[in-house]
PDB file of C-alpha atoms in Angstrom:
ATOM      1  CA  UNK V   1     -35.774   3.056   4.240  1.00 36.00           C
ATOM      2  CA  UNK V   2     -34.768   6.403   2.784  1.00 37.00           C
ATOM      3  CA  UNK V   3     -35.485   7.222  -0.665  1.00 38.00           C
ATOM      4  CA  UNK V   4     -32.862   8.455  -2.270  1.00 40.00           C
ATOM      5  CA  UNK V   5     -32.830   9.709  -5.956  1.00 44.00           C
ATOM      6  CA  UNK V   6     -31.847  11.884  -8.617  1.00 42.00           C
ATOM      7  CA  UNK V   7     -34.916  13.382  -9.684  1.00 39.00           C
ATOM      8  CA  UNK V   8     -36.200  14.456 -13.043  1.00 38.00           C
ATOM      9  CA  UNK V   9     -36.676  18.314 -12.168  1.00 42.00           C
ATOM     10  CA  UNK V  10     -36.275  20.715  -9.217  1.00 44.00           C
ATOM     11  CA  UNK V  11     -38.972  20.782  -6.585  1.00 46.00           C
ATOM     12  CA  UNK V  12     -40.154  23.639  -4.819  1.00 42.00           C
ATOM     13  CA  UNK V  13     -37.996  25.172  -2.419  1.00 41.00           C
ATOM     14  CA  UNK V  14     -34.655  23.329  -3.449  1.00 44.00           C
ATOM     15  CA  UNK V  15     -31.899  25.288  -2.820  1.00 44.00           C
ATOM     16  CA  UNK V  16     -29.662  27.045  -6.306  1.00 53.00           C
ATOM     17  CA  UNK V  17     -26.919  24.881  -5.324  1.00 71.00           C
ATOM     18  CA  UNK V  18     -28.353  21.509  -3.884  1.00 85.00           C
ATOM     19  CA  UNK V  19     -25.501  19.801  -1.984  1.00 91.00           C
ATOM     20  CA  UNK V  20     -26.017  16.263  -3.294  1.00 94.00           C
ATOM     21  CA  UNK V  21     -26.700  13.720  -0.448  1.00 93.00           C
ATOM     22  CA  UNK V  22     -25.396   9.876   0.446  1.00 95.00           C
ATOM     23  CA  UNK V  23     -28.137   8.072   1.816  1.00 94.00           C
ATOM     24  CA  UNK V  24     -26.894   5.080   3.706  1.00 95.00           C
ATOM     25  CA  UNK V  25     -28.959   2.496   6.078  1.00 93.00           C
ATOM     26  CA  UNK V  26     -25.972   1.708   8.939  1.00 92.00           C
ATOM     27  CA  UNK V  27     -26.515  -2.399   9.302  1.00 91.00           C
ATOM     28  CA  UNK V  28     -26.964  -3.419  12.729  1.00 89.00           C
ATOM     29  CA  UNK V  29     -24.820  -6.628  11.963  1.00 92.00           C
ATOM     30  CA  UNK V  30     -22.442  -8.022   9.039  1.00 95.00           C
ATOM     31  CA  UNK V  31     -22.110 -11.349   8.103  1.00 95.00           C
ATOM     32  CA  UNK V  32     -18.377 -12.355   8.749  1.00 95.00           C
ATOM     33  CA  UNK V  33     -18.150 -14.929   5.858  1.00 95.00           C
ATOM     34  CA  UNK V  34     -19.350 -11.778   3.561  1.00 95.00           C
ATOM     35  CA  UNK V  35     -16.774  -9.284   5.285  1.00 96.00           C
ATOM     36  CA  UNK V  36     -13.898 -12.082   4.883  1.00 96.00           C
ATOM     37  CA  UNK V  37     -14.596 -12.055   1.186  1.00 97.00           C
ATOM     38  CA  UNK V  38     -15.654  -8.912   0.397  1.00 96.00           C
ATOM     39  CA  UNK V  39     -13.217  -7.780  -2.557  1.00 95.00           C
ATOM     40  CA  UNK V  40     -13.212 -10.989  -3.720  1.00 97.00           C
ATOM     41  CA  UNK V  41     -16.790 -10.666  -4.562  1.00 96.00           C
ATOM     42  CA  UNK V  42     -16.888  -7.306  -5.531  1.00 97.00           C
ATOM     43  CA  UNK V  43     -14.596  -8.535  -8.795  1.00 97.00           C
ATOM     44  CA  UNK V  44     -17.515  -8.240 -10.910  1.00 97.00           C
ATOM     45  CA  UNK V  45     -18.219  -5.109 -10.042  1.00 97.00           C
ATOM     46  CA  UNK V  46     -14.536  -3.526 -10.354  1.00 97.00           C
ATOM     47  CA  UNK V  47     -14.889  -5.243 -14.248  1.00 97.00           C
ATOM     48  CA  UNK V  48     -18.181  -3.133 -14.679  1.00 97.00           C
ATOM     49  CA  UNK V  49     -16.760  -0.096 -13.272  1.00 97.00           C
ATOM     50  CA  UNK V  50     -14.311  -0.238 -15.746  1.00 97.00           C
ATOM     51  CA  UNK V  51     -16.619  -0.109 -19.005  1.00 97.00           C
ATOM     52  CA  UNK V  52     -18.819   2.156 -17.306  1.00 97.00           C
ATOM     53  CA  UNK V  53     -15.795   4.973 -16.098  1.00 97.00           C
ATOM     54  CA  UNK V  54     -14.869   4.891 -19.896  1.00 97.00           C
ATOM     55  CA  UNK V  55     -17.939   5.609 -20.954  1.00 97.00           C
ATOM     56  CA  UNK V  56     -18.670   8.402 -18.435  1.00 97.00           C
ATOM     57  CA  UNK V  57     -15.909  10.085 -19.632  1.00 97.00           C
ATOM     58  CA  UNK V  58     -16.420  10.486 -23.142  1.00 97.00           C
ATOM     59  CA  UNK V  59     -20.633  11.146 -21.450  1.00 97.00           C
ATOM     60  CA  UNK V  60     -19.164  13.780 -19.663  1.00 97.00           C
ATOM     61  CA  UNK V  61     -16.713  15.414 -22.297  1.00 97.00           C
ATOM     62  CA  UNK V  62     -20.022  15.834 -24.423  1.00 97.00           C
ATOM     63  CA  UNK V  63     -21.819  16.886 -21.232  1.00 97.00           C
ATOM     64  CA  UNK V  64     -19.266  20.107 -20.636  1.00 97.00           C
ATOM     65  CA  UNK V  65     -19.449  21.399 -24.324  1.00 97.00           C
ATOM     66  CA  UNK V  66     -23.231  20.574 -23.888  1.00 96.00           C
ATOM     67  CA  UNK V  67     -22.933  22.766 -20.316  1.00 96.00           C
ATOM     68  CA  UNK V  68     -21.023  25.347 -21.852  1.00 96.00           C
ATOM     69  CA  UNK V  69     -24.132  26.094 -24.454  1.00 95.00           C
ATOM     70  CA  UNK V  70     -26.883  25.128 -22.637  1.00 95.00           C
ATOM     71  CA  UNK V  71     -26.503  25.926 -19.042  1.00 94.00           C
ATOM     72  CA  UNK V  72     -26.872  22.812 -18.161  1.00 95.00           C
ATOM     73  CA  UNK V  73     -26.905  18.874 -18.562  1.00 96.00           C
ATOM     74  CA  UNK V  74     -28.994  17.719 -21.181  1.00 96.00           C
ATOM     75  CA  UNK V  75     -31.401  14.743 -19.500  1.00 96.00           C
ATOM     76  CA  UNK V  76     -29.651  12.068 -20.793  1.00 96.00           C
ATOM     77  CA  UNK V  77     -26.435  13.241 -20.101  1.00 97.00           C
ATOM     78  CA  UNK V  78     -27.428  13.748 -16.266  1.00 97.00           C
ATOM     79  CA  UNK V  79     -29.228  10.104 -15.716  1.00 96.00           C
ATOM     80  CA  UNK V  80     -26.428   8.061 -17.094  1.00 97.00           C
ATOM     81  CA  UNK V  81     -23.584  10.310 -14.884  1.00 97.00           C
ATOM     82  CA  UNK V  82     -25.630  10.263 -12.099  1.00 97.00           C
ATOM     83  CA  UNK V  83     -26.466   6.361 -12.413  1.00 96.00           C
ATOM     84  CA  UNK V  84     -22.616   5.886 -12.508  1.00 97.00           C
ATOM     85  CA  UNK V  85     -22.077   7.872  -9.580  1.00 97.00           C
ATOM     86  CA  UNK V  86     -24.448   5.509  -7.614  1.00 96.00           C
ATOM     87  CA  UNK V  87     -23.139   2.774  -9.234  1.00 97.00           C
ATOM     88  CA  UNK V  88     -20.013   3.957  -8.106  1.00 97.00           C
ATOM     89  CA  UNK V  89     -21.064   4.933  -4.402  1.00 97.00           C
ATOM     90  CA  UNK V  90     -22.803   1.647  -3.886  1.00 97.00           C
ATOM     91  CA  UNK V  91     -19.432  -0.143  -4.663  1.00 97.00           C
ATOM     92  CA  UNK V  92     -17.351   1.645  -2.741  1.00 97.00           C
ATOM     93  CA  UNK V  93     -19.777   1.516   0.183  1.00 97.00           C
ATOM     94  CA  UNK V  94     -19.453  -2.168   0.243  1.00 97.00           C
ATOM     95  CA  UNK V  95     -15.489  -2.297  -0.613  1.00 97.00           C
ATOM     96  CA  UNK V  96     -15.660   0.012   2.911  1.00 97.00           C
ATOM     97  CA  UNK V  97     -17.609  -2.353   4.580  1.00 96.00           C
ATOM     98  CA  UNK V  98     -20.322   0.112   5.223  1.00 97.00           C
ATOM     99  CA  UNK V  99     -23.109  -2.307   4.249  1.00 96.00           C
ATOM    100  CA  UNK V 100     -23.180  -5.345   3.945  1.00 95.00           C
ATOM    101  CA  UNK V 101     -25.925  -6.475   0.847  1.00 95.00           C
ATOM    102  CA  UNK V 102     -24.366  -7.057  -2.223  1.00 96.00           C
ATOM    103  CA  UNK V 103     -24.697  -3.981  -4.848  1.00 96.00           C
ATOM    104  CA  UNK V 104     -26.983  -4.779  -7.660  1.00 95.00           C
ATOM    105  CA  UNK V 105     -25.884  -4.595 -10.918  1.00 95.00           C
ATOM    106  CA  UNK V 106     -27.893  -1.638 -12.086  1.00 94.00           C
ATOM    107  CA  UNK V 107     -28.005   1.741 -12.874  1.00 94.00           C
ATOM    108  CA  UNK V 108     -31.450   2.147 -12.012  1.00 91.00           C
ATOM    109  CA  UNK V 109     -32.356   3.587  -8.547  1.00 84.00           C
ATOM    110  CA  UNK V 110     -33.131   0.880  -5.934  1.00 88.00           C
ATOM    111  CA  UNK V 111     -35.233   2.358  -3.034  1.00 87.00           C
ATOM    112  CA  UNK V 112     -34.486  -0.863  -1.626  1.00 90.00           C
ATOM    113  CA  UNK V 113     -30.945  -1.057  -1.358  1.00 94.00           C
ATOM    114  CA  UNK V 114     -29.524   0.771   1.915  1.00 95.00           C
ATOM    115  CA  UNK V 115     -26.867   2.620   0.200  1.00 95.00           C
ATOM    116  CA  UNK V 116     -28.293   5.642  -2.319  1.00 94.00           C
ATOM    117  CA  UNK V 117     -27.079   9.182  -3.592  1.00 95.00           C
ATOM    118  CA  UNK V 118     -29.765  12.227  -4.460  1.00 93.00           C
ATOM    119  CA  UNK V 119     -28.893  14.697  -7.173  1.00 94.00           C
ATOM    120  CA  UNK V 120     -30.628  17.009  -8.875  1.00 92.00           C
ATOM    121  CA  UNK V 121     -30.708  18.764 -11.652  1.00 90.00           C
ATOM    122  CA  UNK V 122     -30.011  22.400 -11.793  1.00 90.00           C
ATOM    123  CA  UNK V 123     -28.398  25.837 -13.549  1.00 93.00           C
ATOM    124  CA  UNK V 124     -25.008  25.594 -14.477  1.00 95.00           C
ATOM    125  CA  UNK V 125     -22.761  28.699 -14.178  1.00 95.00           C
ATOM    126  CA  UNK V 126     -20.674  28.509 -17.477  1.00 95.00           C
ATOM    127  CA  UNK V 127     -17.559  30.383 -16.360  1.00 96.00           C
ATOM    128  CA  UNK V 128     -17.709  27.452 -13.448  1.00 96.00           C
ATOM    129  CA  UNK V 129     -18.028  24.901 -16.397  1.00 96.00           C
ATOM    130  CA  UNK V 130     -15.225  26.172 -18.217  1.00 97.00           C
ATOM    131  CA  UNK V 131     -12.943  26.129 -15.246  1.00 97.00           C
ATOM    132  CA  UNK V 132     -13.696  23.241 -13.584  1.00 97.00           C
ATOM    133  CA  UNK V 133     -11.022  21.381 -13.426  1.00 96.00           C
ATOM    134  CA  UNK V 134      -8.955  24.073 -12.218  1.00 97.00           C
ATOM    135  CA  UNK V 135     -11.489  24.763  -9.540  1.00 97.00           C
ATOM    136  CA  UNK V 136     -11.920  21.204  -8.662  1.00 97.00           C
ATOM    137  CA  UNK V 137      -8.323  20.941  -7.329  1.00 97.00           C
ATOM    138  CA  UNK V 138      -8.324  21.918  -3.736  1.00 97.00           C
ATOM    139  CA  UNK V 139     -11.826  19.347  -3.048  1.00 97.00           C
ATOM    140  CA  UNK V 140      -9.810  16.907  -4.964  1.00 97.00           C
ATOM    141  CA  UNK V 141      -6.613  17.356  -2.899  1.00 97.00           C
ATOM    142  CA  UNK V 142      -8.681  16.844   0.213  1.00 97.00           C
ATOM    143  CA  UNK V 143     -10.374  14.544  -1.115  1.00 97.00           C
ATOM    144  CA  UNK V 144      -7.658  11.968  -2.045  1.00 96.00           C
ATOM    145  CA  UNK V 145      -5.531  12.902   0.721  1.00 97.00           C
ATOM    146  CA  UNK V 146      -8.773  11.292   2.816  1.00 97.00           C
ATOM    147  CA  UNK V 147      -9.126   8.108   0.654  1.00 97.00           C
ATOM    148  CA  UNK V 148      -5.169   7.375   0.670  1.00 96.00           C
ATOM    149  CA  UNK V 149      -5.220   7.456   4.696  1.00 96.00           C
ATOM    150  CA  UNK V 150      -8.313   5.272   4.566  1.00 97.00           C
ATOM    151  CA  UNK V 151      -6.818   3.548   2.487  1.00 96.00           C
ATOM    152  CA  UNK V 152      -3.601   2.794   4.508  1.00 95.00           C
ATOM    153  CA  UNK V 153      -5.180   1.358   7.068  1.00 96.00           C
ATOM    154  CA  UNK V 154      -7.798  -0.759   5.385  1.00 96.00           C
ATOM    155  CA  UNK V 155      -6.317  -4.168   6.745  1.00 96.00           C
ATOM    156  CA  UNK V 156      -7.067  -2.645  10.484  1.00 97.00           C
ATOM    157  CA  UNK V 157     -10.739  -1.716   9.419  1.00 96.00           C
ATOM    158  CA  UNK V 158     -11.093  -5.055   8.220  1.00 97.00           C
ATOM    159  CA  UNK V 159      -9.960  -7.015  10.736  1.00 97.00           C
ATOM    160  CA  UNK V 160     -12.048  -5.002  13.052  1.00 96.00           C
ATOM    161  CA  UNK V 161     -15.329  -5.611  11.198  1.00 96.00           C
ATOM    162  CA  UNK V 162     -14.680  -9.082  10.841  1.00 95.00           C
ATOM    163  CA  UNK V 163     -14.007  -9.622  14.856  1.00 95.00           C
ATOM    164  CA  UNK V 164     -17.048  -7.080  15.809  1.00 95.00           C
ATOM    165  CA  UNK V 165     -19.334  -8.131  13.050  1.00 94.00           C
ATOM    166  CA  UNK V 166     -19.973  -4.772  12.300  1.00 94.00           C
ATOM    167  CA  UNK V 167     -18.198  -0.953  11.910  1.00 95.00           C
ATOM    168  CA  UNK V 168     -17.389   0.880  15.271  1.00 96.00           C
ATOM    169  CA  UNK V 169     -19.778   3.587  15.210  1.00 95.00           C
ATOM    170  CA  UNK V 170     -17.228   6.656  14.778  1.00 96.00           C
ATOM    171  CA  UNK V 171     -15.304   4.335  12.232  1.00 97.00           C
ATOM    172  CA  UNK V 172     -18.530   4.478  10.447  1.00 97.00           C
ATOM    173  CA  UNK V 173     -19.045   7.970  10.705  1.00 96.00           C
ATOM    174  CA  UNK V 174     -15.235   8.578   9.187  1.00 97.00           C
ATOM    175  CA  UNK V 175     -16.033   6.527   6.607  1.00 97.00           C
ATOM    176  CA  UNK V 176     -19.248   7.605   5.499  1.00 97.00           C
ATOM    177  CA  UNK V 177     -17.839  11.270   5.573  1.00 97.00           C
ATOM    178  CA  UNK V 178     -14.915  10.006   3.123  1.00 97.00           C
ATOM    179  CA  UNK V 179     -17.361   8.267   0.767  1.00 97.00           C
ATOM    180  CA  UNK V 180     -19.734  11.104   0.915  1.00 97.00           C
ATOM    181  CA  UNK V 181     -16.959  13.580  -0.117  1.00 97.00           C
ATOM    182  CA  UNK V 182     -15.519  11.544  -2.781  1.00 97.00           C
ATOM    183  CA  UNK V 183     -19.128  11.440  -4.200  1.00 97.00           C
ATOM    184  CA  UNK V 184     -19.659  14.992  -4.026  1.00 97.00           C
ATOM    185  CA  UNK V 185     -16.188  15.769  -5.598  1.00 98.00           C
ATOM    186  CA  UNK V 186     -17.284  13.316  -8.819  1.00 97.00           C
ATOM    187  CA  UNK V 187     -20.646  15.075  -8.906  1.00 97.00           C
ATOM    188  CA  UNK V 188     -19.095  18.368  -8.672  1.00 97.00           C
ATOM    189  CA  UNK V 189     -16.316  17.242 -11.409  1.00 97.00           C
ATOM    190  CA  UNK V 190     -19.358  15.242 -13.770  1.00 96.00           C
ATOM    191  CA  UNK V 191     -21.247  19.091 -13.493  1.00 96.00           C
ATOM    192  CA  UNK V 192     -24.005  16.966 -11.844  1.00 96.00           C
ATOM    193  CA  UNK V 193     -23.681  19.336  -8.968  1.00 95.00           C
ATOM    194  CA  UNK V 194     -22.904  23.464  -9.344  1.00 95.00           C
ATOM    195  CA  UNK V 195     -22.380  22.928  -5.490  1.00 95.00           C
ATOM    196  CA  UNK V 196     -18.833  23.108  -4.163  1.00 96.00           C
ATOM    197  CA  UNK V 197     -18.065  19.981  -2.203  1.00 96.00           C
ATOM    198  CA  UNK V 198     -18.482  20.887   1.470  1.00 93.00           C
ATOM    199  CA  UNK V 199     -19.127  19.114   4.645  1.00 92.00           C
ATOM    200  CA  UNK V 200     -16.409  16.433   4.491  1.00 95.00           C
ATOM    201  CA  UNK V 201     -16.710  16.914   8.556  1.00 94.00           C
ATOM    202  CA  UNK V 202     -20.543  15.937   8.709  1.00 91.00           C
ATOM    203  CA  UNK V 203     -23.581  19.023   9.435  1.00 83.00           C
ATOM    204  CA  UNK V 204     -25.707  19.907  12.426  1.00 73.00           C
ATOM    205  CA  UNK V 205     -29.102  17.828  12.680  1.00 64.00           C
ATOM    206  CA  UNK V 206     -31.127  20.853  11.565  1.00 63.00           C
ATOM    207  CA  UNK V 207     -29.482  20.826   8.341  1.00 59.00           C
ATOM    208  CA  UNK V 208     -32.163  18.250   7.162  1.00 55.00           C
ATOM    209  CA  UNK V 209     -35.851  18.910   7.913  1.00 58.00           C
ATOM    210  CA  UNK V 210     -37.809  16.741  10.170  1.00 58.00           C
ATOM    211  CA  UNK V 211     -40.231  16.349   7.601  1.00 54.00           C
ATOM    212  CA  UNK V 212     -37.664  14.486   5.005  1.00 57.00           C
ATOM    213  CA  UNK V 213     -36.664  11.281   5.577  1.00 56.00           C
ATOM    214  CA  UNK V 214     -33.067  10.862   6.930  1.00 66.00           C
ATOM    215  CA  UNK V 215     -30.834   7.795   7.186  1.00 82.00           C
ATOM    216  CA  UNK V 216     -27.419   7.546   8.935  1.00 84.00           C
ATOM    217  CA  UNK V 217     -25.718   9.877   6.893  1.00 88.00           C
ATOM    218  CA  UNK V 218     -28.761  12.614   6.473  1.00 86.00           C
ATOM    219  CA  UNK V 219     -27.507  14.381   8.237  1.00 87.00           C
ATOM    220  CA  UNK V 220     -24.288  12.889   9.240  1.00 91.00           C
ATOM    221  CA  UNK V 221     -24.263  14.291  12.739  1.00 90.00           C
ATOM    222  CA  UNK V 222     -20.257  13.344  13.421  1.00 92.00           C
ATOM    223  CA  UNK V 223     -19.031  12.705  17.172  1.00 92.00           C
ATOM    224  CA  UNK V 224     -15.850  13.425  18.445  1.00 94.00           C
ATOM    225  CA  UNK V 225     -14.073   9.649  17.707  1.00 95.00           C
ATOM    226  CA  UNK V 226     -15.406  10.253  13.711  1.00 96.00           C
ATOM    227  CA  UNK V 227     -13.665  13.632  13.783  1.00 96.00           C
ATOM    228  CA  UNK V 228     -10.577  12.601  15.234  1.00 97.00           C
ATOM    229  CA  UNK V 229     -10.463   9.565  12.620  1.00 97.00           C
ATOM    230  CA  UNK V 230     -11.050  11.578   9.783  1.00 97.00           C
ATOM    231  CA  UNK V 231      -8.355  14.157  10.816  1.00 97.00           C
ATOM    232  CA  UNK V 232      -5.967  10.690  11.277  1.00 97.00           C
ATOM    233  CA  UNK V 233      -7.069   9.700   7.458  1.00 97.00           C
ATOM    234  CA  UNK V 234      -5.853  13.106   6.157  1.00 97.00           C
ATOM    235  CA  UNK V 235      -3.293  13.242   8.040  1.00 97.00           C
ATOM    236  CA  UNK V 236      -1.836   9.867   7.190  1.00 96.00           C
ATOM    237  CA  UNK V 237      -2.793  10.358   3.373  1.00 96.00           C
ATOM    238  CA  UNK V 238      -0.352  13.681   3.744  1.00 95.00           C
ATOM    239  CA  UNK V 239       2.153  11.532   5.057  1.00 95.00           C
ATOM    240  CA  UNK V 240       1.956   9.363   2.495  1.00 92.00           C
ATOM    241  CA  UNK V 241       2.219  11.176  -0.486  1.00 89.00           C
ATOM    242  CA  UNK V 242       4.950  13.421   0.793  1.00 92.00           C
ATOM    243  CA  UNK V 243       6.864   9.648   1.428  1.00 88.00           C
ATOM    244  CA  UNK V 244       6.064   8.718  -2.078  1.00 84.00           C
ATOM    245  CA  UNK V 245       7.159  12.434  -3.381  1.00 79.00           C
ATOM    246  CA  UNK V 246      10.326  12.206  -1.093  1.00 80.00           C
ATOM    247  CA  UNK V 247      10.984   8.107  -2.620  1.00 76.00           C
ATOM    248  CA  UNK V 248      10.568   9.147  -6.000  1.00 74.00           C
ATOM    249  CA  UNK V 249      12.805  12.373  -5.738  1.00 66.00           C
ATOM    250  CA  UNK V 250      15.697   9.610  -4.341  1.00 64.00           C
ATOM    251  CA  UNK V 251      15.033   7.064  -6.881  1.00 62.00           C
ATOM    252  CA  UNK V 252      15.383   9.889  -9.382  1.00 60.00           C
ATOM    253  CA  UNK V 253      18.895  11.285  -8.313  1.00 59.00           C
ATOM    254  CA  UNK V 254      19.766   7.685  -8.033  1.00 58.00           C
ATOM    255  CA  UNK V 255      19.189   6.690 -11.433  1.00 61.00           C
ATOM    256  CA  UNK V 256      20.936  10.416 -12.637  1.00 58.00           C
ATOM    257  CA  UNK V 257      23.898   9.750 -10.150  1.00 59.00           C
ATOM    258  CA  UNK V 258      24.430   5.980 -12.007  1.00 60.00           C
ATOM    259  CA  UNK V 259      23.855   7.557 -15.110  1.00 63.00           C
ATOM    260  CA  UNK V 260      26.624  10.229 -14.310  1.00 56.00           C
ATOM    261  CA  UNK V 261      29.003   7.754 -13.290  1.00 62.00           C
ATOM    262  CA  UNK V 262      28.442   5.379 -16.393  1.00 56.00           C
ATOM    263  CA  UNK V 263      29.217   8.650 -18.681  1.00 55.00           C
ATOM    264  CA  UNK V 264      32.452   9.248 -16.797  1.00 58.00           C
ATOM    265  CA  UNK V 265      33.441   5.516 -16.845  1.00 54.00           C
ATOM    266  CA  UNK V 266      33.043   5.472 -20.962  1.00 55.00           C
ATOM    267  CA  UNK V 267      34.843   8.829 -20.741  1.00 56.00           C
ATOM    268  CA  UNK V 268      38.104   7.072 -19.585  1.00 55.00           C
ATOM    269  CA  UNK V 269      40.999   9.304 -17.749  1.00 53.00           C
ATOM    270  CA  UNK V 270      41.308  11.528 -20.615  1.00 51.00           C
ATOM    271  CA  UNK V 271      37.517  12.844 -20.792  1.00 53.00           C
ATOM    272  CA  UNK V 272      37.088  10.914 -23.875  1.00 50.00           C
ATOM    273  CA  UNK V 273      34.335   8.307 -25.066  1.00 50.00           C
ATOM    274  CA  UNK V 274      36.412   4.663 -25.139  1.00 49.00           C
ATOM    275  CA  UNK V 275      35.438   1.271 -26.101  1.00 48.00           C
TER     276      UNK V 275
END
């Protein structure tokens, strides 16, 4: 079992800019019954998420004035954002069936549970404080582009966990990589991270030192069938939002075309307003 954290200080050797990790234990099986149900019984933690995302952002409006003076996150600031954001992870691992135990209902780090995040604490470049959300905006393009098409095609993945018993292994590997982006996009966003998010397409297997533990996503050493996947998820999360753009552009001149033509109608032939 990996042990994944967000640690109290830096340690020795840790990069300036320490990409924050997703630590997850791939299961070997999934219980169908648990796959079937799955959002059903992740209710409770959707209501949670919901208290807890409010809360975060009024932590984290504090947190960039805080930033902007300091430098950095004061402690406090930093362990409830980054016990959100595994909150948050842990949830959305098991919404994308990437384990299957139930996510506790903590904010508390659980070396236990096969699904973790580690980030640390470290200098915060103000100018980057001050500007980012501006500077946020490409990783979050990407990154919701890759959600969407996920997203689109979340009956298929479900369907195919629930006859396997389990994630293909490159469907995994897409997967994780979306997760793991999304995550580092909210840390980068939360200033948990001064790192810009990178690596949506996995790393080589010397990124991480023999010496650390790893898991199945530390690295996350991508094959060719993950690759192709995630390109499909950002390509079909385009697609979608240039349909929705495209819909709401017709809906628009729809409803100013009947407008139009209700105007001329109270006109009456001689261009004035009647009734």
């Amino acid at each position: 079992m990996t042990d994944a954290q967000w640690s109290p200080g830096r340690r020795a050797g840790d990069a300036d800019e320490f990409l924050p990790v997703l630590d997850i234990i791939e299961p070997a099986r999934q219980r169908r019954l648990t796959v079937f149900f799955r959002l059903l019984l992740l209710i409770p933690h959707v209501v949670v998420l919901f208290f807890l995302e409010i809360a975060a952002f009024f932590t984290a409006v504090f947190g960039w004035f805080a930033a902007l003076v300091l430098g950095r996150l004061p402690a406090p600031v930093f362990r409830f954002l980054a016990g959100v954001l595994g909150y948050r992870t842990r949830v959305g691992a098991s919404g994308m069936l990437l384990v299957d135990r139930y996510p506790p209902f903590t904010l508390d780090l659980r070396p236990d549970y096969p699904v973790g995040i580690d980030v640390r604490p470290t200098r915060l470049n103000r100018a980057a404080v001050f500007f980012r959300l501006i500077l946020v905006i490409p990783a979050a393009i990407v990154q919701g582009l890759a959600t969407s098409g996920w997203s689109a095609l979340a009956v298929l993945w479900w369907l195919i966990t629930l006859i396997l018993g389990r994630l293909p292994r490159p469907l995994f590997e897409a997967t994780a990589a979306t997760l793991r982006y999304e995550m580092r996009v909210s840390a980068y966003l939360s200033m948990l991270s001064p790192a810009y998010p990178k690596g949506l397409f996995g790393e080589d297997a010397l990124s991480v030192p023999e010496r650390q533990s790893r898991s199945a996503t530390r690295p996350l050493v991508m094959g060719t069938g993950g690759k192709a996947l995630l390109v499909l998820f950002l390509v079909l999360g385009l697609l979608g939002s240039i349909t929705t753009s495209v819909t709401r552009s017709s809906s628009d001149d729809d409803d100013y075309g009947m407008r139009a033509q209700t105007i001329r109608a109270a006109q009456g032939p001689t261009g004035m307003i009647t009734g």
